[in-house]
PDB file of C-alpha atoms in Angstrom:
ATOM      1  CA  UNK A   1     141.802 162.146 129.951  1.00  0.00           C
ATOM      2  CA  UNK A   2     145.487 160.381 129.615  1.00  0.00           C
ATOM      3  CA  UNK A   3     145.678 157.689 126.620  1.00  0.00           C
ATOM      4  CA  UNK A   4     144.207 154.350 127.630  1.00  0.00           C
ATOM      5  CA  UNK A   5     142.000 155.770 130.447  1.00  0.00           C
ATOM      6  CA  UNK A   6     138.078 154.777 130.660  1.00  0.00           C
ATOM      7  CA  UNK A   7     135.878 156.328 132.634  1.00  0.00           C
ATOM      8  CA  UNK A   8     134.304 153.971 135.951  1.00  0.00           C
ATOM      9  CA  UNK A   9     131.005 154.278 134.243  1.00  0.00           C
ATOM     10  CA  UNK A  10     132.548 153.145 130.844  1.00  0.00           C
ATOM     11  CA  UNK A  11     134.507 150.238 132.649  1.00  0.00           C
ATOM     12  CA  UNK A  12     131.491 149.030 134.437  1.00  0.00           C
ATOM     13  CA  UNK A  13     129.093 148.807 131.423  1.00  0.00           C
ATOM     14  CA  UNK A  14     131.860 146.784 129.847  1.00  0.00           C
ATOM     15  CA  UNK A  15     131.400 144.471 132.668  1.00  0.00           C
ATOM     16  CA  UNK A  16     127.748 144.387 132.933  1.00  0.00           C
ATOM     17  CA  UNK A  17     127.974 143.353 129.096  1.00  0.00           C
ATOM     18  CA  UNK A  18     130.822 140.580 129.475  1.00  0.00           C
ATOM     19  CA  UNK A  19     128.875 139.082 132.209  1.00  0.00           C
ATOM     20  CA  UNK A  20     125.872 138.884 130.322  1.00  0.00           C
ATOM     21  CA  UNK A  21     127.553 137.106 127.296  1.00  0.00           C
ATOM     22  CA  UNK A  22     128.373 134.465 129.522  1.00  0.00           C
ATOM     23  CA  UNK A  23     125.004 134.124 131.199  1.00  0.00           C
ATOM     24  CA  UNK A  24     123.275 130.679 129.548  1.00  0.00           C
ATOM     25  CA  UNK A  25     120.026 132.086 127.602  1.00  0.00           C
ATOM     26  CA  UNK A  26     116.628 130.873 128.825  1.00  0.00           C
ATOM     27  CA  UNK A  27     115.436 127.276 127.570  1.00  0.00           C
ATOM     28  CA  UNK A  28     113.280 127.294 124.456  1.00  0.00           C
ATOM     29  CA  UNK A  29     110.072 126.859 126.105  1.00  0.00           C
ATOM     30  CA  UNK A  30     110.405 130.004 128.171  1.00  0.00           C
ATOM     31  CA  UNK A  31     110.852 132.315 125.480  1.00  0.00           C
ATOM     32  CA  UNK A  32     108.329 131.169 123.672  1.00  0.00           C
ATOM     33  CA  UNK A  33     104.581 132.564 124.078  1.00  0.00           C
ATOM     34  CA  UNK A  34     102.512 129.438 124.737  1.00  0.00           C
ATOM     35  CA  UNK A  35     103.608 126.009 125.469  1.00  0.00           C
ATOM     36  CA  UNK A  36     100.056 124.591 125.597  1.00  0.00           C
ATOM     37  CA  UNK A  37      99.914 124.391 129.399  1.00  0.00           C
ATOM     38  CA  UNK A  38     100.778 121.066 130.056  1.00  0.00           C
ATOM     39  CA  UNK A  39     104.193 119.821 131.499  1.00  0.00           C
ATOM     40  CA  UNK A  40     105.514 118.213 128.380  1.00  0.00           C
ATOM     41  CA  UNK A  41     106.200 120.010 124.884  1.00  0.00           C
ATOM     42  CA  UNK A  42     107.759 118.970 121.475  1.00  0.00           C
ATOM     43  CA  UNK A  43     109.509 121.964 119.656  1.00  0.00           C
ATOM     44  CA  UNK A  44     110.430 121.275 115.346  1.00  0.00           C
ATOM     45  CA  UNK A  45     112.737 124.625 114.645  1.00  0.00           C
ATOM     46  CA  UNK A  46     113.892 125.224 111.056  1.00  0.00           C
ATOM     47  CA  UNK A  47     115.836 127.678 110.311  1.00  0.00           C
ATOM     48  CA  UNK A  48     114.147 129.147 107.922  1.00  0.00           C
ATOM     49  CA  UNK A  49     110.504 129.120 105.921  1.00  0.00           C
ATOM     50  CA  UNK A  50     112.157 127.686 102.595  1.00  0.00           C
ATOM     51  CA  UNK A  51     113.924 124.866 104.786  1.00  0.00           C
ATOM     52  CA  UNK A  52     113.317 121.331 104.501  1.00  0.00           C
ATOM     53  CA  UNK A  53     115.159 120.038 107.924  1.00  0.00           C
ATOM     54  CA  UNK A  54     116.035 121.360 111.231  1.00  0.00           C
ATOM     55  CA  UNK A  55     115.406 119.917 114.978  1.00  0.00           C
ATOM     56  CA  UNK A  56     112.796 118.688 117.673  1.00  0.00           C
ATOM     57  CA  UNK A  57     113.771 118.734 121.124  1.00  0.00           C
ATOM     58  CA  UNK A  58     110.963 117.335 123.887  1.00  0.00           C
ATOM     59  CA  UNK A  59     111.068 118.776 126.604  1.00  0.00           C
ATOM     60  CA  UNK A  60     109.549 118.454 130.434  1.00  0.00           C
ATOM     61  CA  UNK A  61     108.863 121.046 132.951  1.00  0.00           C
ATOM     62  CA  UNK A  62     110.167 120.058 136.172  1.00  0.00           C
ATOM     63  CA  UNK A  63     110.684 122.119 139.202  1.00  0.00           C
ATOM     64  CA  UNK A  64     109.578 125.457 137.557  1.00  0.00           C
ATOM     65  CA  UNK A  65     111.815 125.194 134.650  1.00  0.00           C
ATOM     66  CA  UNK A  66     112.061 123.153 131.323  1.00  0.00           C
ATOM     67  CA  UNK A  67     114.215 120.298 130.442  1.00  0.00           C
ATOM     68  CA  UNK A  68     115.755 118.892 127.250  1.00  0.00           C
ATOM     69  CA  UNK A  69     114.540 115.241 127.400  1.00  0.00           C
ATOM     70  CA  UNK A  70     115.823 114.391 123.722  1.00  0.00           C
ATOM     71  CA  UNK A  71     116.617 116.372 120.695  1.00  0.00           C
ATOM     72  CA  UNK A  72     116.645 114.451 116.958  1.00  0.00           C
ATOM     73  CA  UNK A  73     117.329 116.078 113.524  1.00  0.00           C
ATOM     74  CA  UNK A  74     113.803 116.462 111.820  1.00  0.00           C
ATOM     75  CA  UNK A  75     112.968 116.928 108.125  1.00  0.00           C
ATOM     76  CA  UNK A  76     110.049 119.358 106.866  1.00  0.00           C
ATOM     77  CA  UNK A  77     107.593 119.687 103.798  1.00  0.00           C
ATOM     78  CA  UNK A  78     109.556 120.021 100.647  1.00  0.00           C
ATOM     79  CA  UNK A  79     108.396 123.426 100.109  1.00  0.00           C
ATOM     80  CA  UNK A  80     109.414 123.975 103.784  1.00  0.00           C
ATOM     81  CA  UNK A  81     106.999 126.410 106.623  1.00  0.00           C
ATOM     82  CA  UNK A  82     104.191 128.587 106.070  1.00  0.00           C
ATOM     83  CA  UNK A  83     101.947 130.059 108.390  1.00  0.00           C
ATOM     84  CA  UNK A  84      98.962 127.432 109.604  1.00  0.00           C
ATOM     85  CA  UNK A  85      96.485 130.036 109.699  1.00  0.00           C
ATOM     86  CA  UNK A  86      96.862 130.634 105.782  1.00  0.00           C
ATOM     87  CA  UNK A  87      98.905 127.193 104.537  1.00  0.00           C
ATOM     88  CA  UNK A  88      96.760 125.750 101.266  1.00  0.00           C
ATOM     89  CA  UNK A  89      96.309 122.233 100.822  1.00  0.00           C
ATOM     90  CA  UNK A  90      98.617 120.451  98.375  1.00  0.00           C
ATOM     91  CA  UNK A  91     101.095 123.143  98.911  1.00  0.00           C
ATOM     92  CA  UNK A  92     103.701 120.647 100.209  1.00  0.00           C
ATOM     93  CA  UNK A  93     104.596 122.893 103.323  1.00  0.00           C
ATOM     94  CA  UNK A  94     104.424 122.462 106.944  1.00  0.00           C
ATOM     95  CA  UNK A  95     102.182 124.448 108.812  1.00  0.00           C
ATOM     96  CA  UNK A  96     103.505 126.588 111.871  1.00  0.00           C
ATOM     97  CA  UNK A  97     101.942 127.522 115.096  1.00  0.00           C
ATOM     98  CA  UNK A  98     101.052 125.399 118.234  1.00  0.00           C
ATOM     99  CA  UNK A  99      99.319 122.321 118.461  1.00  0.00           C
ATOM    100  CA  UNK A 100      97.477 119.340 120.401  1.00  0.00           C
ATOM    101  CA  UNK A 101      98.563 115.435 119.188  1.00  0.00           C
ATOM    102  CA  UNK A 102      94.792 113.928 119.745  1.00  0.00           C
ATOM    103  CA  UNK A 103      96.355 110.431 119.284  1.00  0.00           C
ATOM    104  CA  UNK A 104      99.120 108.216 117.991  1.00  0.00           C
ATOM    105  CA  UNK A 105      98.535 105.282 115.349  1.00  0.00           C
ATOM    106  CA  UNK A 106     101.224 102.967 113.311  1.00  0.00           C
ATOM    107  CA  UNK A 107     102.176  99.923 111.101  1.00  0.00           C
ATOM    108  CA  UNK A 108     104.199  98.551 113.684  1.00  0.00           C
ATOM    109  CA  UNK A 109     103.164  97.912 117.173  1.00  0.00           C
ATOM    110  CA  UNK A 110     103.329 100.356 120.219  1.00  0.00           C
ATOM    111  CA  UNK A 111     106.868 100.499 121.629  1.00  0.00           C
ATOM    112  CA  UNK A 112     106.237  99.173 125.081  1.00  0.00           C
ATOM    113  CA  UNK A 113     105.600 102.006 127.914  1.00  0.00           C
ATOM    114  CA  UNK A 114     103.419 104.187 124.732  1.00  0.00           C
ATOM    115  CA  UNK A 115     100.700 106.185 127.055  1.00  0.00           C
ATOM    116  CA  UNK A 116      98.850 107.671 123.919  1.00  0.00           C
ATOM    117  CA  UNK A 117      95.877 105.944 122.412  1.00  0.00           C
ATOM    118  CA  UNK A 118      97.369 103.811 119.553  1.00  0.00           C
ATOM    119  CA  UNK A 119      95.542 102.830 116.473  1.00  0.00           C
ATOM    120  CA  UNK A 120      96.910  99.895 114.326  1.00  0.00           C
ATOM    121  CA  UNK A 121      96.852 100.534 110.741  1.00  0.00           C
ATOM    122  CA  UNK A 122      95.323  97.901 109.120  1.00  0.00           C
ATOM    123  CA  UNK A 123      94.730  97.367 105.147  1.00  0.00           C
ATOM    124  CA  UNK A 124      91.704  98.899 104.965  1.00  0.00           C
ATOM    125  CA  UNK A 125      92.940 102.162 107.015  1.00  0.00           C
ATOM    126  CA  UNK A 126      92.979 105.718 105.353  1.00  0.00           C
ATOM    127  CA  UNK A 127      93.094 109.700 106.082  1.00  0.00           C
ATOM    128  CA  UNK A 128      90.745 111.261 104.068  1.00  0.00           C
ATOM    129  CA  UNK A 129      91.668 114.507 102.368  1.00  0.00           C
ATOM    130  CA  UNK A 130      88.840 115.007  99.859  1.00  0.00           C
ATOM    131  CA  UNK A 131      88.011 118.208 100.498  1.00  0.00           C
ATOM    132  CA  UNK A 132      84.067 116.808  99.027  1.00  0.00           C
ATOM    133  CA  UNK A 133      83.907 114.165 102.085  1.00  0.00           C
ATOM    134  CA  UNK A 134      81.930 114.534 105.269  1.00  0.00           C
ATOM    135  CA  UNK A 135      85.479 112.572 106.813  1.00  0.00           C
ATOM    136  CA  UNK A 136      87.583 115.278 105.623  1.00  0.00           C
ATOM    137  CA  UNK A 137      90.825 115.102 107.480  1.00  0.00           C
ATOM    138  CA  UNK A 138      89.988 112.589 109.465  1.00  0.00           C
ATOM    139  CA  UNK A 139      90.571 108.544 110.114  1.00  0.00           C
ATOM    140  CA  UNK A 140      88.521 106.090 108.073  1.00  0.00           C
ATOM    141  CA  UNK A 141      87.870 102.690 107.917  1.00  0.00           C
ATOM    142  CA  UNK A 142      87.146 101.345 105.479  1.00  0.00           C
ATOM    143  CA  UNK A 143      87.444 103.994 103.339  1.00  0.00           C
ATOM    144  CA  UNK A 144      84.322 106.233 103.247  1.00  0.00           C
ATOM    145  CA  UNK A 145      81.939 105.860 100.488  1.00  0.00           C
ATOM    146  CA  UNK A 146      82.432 109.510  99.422  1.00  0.00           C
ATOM    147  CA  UNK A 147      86.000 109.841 100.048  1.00  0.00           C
ATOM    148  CA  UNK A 148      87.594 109.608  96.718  1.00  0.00           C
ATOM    149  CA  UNK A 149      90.805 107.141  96.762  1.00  0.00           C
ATOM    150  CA  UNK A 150      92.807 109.523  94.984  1.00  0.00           C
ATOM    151  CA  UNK A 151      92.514 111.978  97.120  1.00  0.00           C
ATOM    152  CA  UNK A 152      92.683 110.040 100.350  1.00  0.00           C
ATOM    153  CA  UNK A 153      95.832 108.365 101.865  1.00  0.00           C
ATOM    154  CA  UNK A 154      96.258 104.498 102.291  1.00  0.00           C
ATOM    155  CA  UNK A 155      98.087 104.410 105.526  1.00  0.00           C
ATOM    156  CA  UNK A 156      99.516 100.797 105.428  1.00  0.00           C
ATOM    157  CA  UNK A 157     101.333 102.087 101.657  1.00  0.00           C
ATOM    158  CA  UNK A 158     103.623 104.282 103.966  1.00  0.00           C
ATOM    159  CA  UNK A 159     104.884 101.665 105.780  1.00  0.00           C
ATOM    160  CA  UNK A 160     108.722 103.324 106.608  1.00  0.00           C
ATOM    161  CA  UNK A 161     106.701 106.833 107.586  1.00  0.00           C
ATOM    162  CA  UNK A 162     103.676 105.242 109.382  1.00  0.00           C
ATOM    163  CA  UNK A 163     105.881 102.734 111.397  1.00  0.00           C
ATOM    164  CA  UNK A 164     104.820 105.300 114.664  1.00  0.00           C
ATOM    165  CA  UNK A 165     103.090 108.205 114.070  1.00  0.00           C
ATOM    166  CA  UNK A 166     101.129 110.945 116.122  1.00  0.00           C
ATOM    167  CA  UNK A 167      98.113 113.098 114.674  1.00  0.00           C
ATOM    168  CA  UNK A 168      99.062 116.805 114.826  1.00  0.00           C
ATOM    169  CA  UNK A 169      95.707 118.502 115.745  1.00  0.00           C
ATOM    170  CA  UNK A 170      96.268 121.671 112.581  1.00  0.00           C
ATOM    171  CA  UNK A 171      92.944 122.002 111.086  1.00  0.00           C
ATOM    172  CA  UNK A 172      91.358 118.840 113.011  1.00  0.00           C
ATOM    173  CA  UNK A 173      88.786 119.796 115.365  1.00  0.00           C
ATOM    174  CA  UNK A 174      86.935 122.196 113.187  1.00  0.00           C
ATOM    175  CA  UNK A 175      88.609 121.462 109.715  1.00  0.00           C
ATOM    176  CA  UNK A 176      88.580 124.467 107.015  1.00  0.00           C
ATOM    177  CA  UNK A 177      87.967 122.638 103.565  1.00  0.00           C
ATOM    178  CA  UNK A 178      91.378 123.369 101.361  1.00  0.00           C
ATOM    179  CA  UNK A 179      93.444 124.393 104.710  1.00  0.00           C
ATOM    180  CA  UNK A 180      95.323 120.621 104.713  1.00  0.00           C
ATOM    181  CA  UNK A 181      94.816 117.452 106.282  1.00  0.00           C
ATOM    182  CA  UNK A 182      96.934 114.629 107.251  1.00  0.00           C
ATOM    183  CA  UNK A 183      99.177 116.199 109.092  1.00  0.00           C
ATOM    184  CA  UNK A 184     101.559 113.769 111.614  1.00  0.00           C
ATOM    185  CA  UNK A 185     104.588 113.930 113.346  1.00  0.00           C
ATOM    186  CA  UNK A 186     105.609 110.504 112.114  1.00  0.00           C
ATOM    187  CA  UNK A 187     109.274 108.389 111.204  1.00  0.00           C
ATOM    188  CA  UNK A 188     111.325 109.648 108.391  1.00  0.00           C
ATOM    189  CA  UNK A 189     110.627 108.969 104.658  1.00  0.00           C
ATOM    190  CA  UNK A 190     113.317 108.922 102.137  1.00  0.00           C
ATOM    191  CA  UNK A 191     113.605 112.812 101.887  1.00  0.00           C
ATOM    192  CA  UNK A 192     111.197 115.740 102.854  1.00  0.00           C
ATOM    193  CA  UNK A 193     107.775 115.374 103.329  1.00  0.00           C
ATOM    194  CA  UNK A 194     104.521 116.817 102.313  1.00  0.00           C
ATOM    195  CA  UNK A 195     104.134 118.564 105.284  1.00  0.00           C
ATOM    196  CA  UNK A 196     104.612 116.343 108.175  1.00  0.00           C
ATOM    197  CA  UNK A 197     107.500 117.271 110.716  1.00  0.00           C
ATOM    198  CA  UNK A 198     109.611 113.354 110.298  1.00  0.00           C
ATOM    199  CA  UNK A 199     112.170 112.332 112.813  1.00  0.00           C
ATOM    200  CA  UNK A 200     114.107 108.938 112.793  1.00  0.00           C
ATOM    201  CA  UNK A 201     112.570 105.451 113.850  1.00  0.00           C
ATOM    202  CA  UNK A 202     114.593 105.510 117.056  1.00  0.00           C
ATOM    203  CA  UNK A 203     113.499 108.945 117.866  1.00  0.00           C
ATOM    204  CA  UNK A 204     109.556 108.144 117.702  1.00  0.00           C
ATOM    205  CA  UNK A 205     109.804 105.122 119.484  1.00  0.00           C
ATOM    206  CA  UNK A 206     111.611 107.773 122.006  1.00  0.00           C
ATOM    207  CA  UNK A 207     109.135 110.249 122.205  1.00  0.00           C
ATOM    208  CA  UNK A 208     106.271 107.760 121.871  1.00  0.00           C
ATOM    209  CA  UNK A 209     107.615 106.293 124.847  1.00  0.00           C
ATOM    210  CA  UNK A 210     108.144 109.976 126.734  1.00  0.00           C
ATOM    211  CA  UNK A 211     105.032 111.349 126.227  1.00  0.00           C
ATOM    212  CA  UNK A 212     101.876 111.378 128.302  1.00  0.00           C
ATOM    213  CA  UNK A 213      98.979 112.408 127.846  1.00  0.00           C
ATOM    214  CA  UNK A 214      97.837 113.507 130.912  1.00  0.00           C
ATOM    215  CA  UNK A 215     100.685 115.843 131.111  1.00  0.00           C
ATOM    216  CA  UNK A 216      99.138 117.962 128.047  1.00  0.00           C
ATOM    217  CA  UNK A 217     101.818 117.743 125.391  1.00  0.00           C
ATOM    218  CA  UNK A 218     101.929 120.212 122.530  1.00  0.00           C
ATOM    219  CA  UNK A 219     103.908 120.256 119.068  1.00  0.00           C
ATOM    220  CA  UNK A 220     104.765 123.747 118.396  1.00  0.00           C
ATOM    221  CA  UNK A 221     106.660 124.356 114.994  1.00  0.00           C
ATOM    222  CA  UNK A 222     108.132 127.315 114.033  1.00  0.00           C
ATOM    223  CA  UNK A 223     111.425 128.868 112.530  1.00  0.00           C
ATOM    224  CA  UNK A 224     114.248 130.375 114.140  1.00  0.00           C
ATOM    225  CA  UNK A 225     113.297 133.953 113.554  1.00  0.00           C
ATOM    226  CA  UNK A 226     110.766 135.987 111.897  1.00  0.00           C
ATOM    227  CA  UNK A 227     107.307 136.440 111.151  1.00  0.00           C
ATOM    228  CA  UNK A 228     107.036 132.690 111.685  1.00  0.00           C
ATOM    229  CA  UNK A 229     109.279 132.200 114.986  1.00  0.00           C
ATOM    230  CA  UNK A 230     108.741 129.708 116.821  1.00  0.00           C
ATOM    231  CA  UNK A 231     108.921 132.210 120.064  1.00  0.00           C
ATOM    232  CA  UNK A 232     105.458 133.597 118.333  1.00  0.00           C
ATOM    233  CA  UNK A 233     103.564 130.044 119.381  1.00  0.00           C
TER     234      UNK A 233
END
C-alpha cells in the first residue's frame, strides 16, 4: 500500500464514526430506565456522590419524545448522594433513585395555575422524624403527642426553604424507621441541605406551576455516572 493510502473499509468506518459524533445523544429521560410512567418528569443530576450541587431539568413527553421544559441549578445534602435503598437518617445526604411527589405544601401561597394539592404551613405545622412516633415521616398538626420536638421539624422556622415545597415520596408510603424522613424538593436555603434536592424561588414557583398531577410526575435523582446513575432509575 503507497504512503497515505486507507483501505475503503478503513475510510468508511472513519465515516460511520464522524457521523455519529455529530448525531445529538438521546434526551435524558430516554436513557434512563424508568421515568415513572407518566408524561411529566423532574431529573436532579450531580455529578458526583460527594457533590453538594448540580441540575434539575423538567421535562414533558410530547409526541413520543421528551422535552426540556426548564432546567435550574440545584443544591444537594451536604454530605452529597447515597443510595435510597441504604441512606441512614441524620446522615445529611440525599437519597437517589425514583420517586412519586404525593403533594406540595408552603409558607407562601400557591403561585397561581399550582395543580398539586397545597397545604399552608401554619404555626402549629411539623414533619415528624422521631423515629419513636406512630407519625414518623409524616405531616402533623399540631404536633403529635409522641413526636418529640427535637426531633421533629417546625415547618413555618424554614421560612426561605418552605416558601414552595413538594413531598418527595423516599421512605413515605411504608416508612423504614432510621431510613430518613422529610425529604422535599423545596426553594434554596443558604447553602446545602440535609438532604433535600433545593432549587431557586423562581424555579419552584416554575415547576409548581408546570406540573400536574394527573400527568404522573416523578423526581428521579441520581449522579452522572456510576453505581448511582441516574440512567439506573
Amino acid at each position: 500500500m503507497r504512503p497515505g493510502a486507507a483501505p475503503a473499509a478503513v475510510l468508511l468506518c472513519l465515516s460511520l464514526l464522524l457521523l455519529g459524533a455529530g448525531r445529538p445523544s438521546a434526551p435524558l429521560p430516554d436513557r434512563m430506565a424508568d421515568t415513572g410512567g407518566g408524561t411529566q418528569l423532574i431529573t436532579a443530576v450531580a455529578p458526583a456522590t460527594g457533590s453538594t450541587t448540580g441540575t434539575v431539568t423538567w421535562w414533558d413527553r410530547e409526541g413520543g419524545r421528551w422535552v426540556a421544559a426548564g432546567s435550574a441549578p440545584a443544591r444537594f445534602g451536604a454530605n452529597g448522594l447515597a443510595e435510597g435503598a441504604a441512606r441512614r437518617q441524620g446522615t445529611n445526604t440525599t437519597p437517589t433513585g425514583l420517586y412519586g411527589m404525593p403533594y406540595a405544601f408552603g409558607i407562601d401561597a400557591a403561585p397561581r395555575g399550582t395543580a398539586y394539592t397545597y397545604r399552608p404551613v401554619r404555626q402549629h405545622s411539623w414533619w415528624c422524624q422521631d423515629n419513636d412516633s406512630r407519625s414518623y415521616n409524616r405531616w402533623t398538626e399540631p404536633r403529635a403527642a409522641d413526636c418529640r420536638a427535637a426531633r421533629a421539624e417546625h415547618l413555618i422556622g424554614y421560612r426561605a426553604q418552605y416558601a414552595h415545597a413538594l413531598v418527595v415520596d423516599f421512605n413515605y408510603r411504608r416508612p423504614v424507621r432510621g431510613r430518613g424522613a422529610g425529604i422535599f424538593l423545596h426553594v434554596d436555603g443558604r447553602g446545602a441541605t440535609a438532604g433535600c434536592v433545593s432549587v431557586p424561588k423562581a424555579a419552584m414557583r416554575e415547576i409548581l406551576r408546570w406540573a400536574d398531577p394527573a400527568r404522573g410526575p416523578h423526581l428521579a435523582i441520581g449522579t452522572g455516572s456510576g453505581r448511582t446513575a441516574i440512567t439506573r432509575y
